[in-house]
Tab-separated table of N, CA, C and O in Angstrom:
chain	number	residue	atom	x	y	z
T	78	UNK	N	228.848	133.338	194.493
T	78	UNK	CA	227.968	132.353	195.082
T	78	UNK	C	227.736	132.646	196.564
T	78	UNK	O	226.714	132.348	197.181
T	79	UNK	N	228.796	133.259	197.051
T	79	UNK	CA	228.824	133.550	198.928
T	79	UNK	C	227.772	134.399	199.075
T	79	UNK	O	226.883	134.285	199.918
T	80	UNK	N	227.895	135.411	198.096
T	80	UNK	CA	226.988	136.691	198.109
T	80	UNK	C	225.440	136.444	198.100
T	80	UNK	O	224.545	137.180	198.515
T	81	UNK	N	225.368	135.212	197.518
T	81	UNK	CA	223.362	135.317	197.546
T	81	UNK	C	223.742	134.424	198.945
T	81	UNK	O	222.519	134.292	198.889
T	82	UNK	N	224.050	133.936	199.729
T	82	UNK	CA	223.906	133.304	201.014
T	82	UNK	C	223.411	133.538	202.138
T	82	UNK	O	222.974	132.651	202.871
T	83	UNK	N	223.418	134.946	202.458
T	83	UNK	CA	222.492	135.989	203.237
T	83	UNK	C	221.422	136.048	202.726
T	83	UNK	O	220.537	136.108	203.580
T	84	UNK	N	220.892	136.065	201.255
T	84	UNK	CA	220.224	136.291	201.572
T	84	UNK	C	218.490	135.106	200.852
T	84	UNK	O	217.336	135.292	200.466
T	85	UNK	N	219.470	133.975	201.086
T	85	UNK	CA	218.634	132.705	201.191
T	85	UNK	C	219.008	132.115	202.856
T	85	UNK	O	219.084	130.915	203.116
T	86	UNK	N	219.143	132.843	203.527
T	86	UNK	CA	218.682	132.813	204.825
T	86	UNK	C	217.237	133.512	205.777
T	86	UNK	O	216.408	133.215	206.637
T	87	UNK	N	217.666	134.574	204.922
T	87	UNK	CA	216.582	135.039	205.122
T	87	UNK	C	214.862	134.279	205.494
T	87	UNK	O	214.272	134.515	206.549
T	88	UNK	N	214.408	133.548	204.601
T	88	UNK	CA	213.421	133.234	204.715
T	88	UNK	C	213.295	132.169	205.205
T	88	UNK	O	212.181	131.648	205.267
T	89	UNK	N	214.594	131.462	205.764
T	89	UNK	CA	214.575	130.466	207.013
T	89	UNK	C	214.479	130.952	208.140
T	89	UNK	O	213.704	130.295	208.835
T	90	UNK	N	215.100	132.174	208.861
T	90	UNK	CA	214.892	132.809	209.278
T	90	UNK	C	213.346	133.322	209.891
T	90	UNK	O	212.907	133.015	211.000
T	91	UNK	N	212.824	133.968	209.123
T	91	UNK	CA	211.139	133.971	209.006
T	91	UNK	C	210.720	132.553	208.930
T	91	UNK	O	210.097	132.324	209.966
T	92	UNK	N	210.759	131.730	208.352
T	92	UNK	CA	210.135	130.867	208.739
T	92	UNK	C	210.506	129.985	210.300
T	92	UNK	O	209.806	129.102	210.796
T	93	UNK	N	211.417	130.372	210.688
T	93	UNK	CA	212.055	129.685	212.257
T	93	UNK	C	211.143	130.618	213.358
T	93	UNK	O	210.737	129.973	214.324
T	94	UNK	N	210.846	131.782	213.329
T	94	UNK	CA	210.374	133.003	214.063
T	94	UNK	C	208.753	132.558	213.910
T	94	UNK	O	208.119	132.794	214.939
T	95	UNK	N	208.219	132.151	213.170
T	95	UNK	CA	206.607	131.763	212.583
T	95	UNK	C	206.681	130.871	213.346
T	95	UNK	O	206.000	130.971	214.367
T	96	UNK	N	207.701	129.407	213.122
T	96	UNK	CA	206.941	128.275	213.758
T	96	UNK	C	207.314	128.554	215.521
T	96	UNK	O	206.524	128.102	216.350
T	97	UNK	N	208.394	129.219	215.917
T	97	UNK	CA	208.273	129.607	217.457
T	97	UNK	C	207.125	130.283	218.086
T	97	UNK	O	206.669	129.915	219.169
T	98	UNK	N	206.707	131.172	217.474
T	98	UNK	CA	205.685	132.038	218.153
T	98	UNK	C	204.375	131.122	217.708
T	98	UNK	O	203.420	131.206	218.481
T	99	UNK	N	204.209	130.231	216.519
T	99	UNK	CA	202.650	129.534	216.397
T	99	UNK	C	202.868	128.214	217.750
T	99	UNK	O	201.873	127.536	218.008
T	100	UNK	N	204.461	127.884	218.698
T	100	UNK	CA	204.507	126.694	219.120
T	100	UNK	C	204.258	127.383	220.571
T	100	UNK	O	203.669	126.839	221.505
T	101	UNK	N	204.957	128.995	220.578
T	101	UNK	CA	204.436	129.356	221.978
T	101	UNK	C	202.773	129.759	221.817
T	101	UNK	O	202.373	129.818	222.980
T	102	UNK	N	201.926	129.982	221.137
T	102	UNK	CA	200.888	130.272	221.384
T	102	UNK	C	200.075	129.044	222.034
T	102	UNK	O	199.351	128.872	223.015
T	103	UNK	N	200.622	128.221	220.877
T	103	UNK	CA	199.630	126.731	221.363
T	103	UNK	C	200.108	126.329	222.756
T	103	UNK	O	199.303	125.764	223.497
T	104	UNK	N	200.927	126.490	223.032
T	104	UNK	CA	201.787	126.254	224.545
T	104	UNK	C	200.760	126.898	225.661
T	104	UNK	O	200.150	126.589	226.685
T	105	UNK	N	200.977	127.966	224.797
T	105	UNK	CA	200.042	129.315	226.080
T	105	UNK	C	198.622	128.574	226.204
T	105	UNK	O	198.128	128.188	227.263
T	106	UNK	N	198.287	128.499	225.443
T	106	UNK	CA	196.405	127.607	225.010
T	106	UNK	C	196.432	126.755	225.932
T	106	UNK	O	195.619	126.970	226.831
T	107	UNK	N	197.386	125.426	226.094
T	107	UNK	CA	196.845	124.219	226.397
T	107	UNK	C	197.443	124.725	228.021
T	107	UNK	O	196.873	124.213	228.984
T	108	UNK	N	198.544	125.686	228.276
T	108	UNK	CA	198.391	126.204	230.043
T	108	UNK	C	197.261	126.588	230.518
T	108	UNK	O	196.719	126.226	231.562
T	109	UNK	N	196.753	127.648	229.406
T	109	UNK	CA	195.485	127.739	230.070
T	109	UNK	C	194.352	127.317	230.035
T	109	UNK	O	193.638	127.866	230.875
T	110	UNK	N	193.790	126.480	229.354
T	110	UNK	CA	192.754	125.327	229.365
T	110	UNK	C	193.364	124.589	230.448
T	110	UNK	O	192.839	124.912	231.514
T	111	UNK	N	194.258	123.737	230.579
T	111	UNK	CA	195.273	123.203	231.991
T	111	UNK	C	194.282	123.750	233.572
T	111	UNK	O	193.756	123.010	234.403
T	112	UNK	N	194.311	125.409	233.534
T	112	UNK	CA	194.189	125.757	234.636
T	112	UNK	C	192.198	125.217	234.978
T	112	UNK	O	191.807	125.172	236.145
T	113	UNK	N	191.449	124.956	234.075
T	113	UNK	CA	190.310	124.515	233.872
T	113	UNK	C	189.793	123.532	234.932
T	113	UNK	O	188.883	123.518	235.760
T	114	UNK	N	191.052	122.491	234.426
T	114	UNK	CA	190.661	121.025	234.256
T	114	UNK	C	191.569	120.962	236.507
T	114	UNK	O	192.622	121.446	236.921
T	115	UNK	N	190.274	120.012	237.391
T	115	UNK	CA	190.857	119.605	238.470
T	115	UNK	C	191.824	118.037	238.683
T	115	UNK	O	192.020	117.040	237.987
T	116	UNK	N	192.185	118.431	239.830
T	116	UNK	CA	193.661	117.285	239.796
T	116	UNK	C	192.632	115.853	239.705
T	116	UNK	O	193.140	114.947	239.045
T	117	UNK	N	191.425	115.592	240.218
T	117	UNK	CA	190.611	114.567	239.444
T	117	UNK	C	190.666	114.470	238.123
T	117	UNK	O	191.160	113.436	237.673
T	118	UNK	N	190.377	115.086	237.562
T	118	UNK	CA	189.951	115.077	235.978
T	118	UNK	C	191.190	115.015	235.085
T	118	UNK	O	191.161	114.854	233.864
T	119	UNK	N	192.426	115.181	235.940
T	119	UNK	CA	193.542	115.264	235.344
T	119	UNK	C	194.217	113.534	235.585
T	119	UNK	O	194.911	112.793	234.888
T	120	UNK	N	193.652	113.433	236.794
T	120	UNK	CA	194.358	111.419	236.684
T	120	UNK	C	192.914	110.759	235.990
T	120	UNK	O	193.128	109.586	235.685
T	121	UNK	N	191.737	111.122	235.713
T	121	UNK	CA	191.041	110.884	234.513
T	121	UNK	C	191.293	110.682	233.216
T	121	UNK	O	191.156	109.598	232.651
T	122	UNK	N	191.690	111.767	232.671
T	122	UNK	CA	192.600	111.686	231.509
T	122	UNK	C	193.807	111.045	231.080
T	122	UNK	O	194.095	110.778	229.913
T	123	UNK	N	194.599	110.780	232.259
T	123	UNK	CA	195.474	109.938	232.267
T	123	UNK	C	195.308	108.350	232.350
T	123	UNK	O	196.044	107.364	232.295
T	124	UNK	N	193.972	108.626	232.509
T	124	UNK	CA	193.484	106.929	232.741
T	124	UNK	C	193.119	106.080	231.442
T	124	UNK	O	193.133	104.875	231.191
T	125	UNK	N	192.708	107.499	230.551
T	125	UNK	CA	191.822	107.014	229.210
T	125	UNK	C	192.799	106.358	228.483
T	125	UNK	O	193.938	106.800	228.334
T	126	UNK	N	192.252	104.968	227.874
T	126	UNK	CA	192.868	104.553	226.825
T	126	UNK	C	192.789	104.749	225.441
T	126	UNK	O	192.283	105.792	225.027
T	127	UNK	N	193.076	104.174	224.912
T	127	UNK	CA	192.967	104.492	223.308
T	127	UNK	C	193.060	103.238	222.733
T	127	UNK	O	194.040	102.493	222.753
T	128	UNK	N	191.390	102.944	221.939
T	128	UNK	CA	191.447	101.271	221.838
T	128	UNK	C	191.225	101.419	220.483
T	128	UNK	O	191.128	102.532	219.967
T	129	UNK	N	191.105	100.015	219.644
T	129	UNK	CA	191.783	100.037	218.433
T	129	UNK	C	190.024	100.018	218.037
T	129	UNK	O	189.160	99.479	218.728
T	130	UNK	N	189.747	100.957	216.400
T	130	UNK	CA	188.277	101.323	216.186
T	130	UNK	C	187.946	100.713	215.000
T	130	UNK	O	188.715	100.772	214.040
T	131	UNK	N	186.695	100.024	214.940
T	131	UNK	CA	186.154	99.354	213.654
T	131	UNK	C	186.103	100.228	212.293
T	131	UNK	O	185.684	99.989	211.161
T	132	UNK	N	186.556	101.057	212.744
T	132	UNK	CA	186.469	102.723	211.626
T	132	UNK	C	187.291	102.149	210.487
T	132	UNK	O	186.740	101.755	209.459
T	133	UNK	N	188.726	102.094	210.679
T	133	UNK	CA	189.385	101.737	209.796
T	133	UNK	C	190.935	101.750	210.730
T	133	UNK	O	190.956	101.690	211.959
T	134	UNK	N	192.209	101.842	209.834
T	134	UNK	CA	193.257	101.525	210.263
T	134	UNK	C	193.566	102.549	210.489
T	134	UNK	O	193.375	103.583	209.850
T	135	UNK	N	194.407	102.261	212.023
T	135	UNK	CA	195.446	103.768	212.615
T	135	UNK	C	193.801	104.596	213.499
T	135	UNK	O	193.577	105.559	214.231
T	136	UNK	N	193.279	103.862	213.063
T	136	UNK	CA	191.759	104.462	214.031
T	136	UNK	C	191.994	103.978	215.037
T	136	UNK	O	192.603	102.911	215.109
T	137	UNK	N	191.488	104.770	216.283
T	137	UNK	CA	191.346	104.477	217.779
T	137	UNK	C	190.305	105.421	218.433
T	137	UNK	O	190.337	106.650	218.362
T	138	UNK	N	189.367	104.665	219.085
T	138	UNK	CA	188.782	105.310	220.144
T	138	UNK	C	189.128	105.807	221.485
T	138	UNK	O	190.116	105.233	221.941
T	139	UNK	N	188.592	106.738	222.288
T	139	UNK	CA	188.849	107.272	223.484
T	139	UNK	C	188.377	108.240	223.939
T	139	UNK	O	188.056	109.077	223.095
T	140	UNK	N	188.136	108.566	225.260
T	140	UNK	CA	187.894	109.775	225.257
T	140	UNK	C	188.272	110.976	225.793
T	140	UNK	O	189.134	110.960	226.671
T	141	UNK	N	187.875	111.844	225.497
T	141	UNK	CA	188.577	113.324	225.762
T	141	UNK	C	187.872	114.312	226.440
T	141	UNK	O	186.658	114.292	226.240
T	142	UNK	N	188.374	115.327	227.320
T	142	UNK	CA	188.089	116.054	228.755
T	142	UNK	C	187.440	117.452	227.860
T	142	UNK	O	188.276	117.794	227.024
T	143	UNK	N	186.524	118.097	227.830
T	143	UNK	CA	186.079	119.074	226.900
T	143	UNK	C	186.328	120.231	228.764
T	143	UNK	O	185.913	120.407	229.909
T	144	UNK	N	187.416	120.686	227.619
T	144	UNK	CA	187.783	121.878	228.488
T	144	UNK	C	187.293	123.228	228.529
T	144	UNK	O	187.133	124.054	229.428
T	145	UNK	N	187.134	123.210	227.499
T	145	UNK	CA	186.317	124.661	226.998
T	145	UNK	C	185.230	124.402	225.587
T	145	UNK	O	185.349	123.518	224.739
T	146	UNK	N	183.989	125.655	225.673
T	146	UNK	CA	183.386	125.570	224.685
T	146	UNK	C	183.403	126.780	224.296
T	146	UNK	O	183.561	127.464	225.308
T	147	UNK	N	183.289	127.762	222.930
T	147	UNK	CA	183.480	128.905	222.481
T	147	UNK	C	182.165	128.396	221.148
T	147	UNK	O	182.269	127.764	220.097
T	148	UNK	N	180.934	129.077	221.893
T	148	UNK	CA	179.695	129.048	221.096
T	148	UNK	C	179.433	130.589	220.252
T	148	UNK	O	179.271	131.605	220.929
T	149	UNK	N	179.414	130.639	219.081
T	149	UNK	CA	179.479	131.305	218.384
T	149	UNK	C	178.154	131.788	217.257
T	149	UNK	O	178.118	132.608	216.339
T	150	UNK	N	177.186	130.891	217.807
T	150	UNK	CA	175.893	131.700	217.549
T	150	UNK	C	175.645	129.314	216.793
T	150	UNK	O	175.357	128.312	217.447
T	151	UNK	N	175.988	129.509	215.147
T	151	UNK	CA	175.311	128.548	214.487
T	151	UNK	C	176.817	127.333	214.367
T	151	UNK	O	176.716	126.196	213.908
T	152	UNK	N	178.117	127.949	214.902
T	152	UNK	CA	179.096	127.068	214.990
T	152	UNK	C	180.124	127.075	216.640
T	152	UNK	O	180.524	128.033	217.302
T	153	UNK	N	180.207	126.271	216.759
T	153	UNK	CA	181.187	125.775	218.135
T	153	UNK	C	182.432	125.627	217.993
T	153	UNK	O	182.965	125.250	216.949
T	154	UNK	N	182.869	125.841	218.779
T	154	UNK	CA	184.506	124.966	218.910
T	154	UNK	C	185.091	124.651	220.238
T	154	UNK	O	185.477	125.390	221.143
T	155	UNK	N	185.057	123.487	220.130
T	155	UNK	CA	184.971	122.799	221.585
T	155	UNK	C	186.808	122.433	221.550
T	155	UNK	O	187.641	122.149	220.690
T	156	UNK	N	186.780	122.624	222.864
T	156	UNK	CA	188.700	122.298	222.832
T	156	UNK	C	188.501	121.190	224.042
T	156	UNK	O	187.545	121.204	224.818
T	157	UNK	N	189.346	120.433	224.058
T	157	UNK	CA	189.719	119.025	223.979
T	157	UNK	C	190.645	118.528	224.405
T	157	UNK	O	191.544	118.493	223.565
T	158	UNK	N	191.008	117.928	225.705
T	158	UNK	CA	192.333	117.715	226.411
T	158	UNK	C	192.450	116.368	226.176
T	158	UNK	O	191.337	115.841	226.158
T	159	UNK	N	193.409	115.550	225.977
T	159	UNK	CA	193.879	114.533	225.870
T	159	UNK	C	195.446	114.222	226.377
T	159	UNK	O	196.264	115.141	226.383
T	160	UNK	N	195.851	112.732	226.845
T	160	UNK	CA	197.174	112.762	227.304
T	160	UNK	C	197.916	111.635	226.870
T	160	UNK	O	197.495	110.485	226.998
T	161	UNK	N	199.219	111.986	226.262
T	161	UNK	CA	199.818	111.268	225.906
T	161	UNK	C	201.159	110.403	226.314
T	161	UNK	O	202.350	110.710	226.256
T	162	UNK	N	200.457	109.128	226.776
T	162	UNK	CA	201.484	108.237	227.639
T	162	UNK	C	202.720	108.161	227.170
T	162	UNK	O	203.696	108.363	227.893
T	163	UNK	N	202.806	107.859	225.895
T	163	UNK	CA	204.974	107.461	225.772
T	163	UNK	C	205.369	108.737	226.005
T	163	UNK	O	206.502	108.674	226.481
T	164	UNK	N	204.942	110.080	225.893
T	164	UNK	CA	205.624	111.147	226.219
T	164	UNK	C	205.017	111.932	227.438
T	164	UNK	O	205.317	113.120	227.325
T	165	UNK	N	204.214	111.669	228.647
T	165	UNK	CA	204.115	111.769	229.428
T	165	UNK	C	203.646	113.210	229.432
T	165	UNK	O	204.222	113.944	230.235
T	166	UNK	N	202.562	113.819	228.566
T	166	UNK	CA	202.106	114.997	228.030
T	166	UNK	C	200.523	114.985	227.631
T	166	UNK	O	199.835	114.231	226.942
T	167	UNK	N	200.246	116.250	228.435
T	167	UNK	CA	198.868	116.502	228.101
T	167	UNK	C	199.098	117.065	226.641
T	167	UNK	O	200.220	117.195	226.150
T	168	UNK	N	197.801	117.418	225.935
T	168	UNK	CA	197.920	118.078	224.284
T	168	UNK	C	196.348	118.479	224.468
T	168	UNK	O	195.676	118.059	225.410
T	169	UNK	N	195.772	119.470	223.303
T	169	UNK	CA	194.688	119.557	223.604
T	169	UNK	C	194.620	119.547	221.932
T	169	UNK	O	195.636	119.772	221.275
T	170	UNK	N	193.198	119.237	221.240
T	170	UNK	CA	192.446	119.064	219.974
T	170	UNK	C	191.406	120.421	219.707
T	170	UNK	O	190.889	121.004	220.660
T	171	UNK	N	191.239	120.723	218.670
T	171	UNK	CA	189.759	121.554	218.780
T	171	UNK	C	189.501	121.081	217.632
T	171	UNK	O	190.230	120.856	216.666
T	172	UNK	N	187.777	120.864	217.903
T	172	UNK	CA	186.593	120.149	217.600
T	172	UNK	C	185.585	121.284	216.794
T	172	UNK	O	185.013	122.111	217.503
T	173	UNK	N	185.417	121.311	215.626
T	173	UNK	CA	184.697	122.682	214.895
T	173	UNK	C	183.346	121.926	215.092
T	173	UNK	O	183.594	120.757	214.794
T	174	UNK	N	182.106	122.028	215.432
T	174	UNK	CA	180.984	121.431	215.085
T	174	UNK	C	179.712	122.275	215.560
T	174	UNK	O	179.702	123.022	216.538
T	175	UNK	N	178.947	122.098	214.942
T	175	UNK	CA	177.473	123.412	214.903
T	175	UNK	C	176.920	122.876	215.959
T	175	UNK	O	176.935	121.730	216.408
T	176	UNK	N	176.091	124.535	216.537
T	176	UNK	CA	175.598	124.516	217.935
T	176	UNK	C	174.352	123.468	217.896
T	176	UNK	O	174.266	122.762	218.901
T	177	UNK	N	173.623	123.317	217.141
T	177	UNK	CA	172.990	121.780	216.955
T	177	UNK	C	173.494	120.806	217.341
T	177	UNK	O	172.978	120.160	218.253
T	178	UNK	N	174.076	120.618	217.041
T	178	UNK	CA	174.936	118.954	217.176
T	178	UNK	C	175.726	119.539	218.818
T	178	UNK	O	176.258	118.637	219.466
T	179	UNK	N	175.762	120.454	219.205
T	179	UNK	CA	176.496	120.596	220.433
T	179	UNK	C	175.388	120.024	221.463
T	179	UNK	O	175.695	119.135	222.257
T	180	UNK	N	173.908	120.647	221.410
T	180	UNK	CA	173.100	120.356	222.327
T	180	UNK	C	172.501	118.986	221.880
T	180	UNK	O	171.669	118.376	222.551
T	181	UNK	N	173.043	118.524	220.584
T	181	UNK	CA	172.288	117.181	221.161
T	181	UNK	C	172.748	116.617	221.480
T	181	UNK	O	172.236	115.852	222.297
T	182	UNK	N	174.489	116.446	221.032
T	182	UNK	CA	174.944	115.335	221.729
T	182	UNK	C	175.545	115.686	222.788
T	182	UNK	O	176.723	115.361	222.937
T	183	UNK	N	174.612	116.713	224.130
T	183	UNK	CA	174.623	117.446	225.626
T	183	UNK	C	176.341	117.162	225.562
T	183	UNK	O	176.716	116.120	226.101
T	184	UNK	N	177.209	117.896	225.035
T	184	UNK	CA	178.663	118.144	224.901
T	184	UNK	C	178.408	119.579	225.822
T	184	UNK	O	177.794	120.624	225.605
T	185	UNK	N	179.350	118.963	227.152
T	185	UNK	CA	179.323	120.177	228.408
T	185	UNK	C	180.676	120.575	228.350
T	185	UNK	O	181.336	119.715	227.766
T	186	UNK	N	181.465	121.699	228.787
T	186	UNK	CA	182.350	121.967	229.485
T	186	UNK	C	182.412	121.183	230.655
T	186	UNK	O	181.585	121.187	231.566
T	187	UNK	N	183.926	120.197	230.540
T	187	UNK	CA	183.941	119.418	232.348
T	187	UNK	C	183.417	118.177	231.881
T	187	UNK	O	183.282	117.307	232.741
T	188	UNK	N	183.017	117.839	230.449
T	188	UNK	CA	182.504	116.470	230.734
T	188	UNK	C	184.053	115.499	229.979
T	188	UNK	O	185.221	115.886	229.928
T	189	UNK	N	183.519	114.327	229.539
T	189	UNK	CA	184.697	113.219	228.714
T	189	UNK	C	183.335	113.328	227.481
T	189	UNK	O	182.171	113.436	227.865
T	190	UNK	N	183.661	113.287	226.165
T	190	UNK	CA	183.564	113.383	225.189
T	190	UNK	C	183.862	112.230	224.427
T	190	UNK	O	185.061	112.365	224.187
T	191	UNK	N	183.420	111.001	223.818
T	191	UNK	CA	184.100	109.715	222.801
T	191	UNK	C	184.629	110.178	221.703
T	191	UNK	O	183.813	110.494	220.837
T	192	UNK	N	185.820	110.331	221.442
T	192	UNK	CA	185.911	110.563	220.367
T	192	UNK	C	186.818	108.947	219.320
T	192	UNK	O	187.170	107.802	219.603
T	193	UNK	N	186.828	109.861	218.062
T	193	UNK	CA	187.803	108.861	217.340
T	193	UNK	C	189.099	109.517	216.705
T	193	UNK	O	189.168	110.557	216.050
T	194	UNK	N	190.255	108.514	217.122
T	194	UNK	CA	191.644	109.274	216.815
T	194	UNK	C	192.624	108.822	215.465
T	194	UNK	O	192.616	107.650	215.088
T	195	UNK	N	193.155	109.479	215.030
T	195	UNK	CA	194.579	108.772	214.102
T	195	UNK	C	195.787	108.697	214.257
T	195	UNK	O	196.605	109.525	213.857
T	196	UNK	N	196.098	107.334	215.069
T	196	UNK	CA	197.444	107.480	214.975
T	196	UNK	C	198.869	107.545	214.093
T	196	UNK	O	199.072	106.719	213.202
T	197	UNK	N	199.643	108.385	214.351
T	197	UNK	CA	200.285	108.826	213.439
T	197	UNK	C	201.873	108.181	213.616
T	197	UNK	O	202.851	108.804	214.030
T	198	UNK	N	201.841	107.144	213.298
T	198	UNK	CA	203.028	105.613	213.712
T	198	UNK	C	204.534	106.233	213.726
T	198	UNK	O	205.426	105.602	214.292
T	199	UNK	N	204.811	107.533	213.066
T	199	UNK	CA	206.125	107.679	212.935
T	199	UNK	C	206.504	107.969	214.616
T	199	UNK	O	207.112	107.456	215.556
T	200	UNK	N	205.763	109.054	214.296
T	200	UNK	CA	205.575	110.128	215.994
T	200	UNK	C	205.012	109.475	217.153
T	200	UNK	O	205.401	109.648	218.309
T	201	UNK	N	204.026	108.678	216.762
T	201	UNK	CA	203.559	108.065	218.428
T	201	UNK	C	202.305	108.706	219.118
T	201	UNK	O	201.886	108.538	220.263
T	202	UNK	N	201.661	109.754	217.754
T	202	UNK	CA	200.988	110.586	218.285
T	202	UNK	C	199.253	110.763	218.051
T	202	UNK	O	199.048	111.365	216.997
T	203	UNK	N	198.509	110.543	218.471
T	203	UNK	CA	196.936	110.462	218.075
T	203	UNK	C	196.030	111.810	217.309
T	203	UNK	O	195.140	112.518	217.783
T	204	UNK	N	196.279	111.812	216.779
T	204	UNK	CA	195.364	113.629	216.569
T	204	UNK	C	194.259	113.680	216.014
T	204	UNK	O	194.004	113.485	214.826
T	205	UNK	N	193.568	113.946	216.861
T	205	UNK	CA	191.984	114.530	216.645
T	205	UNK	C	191.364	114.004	215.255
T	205	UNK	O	192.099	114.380	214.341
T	206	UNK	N	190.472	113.401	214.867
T	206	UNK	CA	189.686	112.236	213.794
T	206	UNK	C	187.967	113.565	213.940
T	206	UNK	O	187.648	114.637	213.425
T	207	UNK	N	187.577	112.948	214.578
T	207	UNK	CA	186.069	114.112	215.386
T	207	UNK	C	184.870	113.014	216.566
T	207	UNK	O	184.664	111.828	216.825
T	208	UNK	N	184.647	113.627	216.740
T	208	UNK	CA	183.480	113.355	217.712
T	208	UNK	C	182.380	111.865	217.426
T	208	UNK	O	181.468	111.802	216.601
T	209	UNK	N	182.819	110.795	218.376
T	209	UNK	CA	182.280	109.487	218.070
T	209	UNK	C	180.667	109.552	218.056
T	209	UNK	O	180.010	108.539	217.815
């Protein structure tokens, strides 16, 4: 029984090494979108609330700092700073939506964005719903 024990580690292992390097990438992402955003726009974000949305339950409105846009001809992906008060942490969202819908609803780099959120009651945490 000792003998298979190595090697049902193994793939905890790999899986411990996956979720470190997918937690430093996103880490790396939201530093550098970070370097984007000015110390205005940063007690901005800290200002936004998150109010309760006629959408449905665990819905909340608010809005969010569009840090970057990555236009890709007929689809977008807009990334998305948001901050989270009980843990005293910026986070950022990305927003998939076609370059249509980018220019109409004039979604800039540098602007606040409405969006709608879900909070997620265990964690405390809002994550990205899409674009109000």
């Amino acid at each position: 029984m000792l003998a298979y024990l190595p090697w049902a580690m193994i793939p905890c292992a790999i899986l411990f090494v996956g979720f470190y390097f997918f937690a430093k990438r996103e880490n790396a992402n939201l530093e550098e979108l970070m370097t984007k955003v000015s110390e205005e726009a940063r007690h901005q974000i800290k200002a936004e609330l998150f109010r309760p949305s006629k959408e449905g339950k665990n819905l909340y409105t608010t809005k969010g700092y569009v840090a970057d846009i990555e236009d890709n001809g007929s689809k977008a992906k807009v990334f998305i700073i948001f901050h989270n008060t009980p843990r005293n942490e910026f986070y950022s969202q990305t927003a998939k939506i076609s370059s249509s819908e980018l220019s109409e609803k004039g979604i800039q780099s540098g602007t606040f964005v409405p969006c709608v959120m879900k909070l997620d009651e265990e964690y405390q945490i809002y994550g990205f719903k899409k674009l109000a």
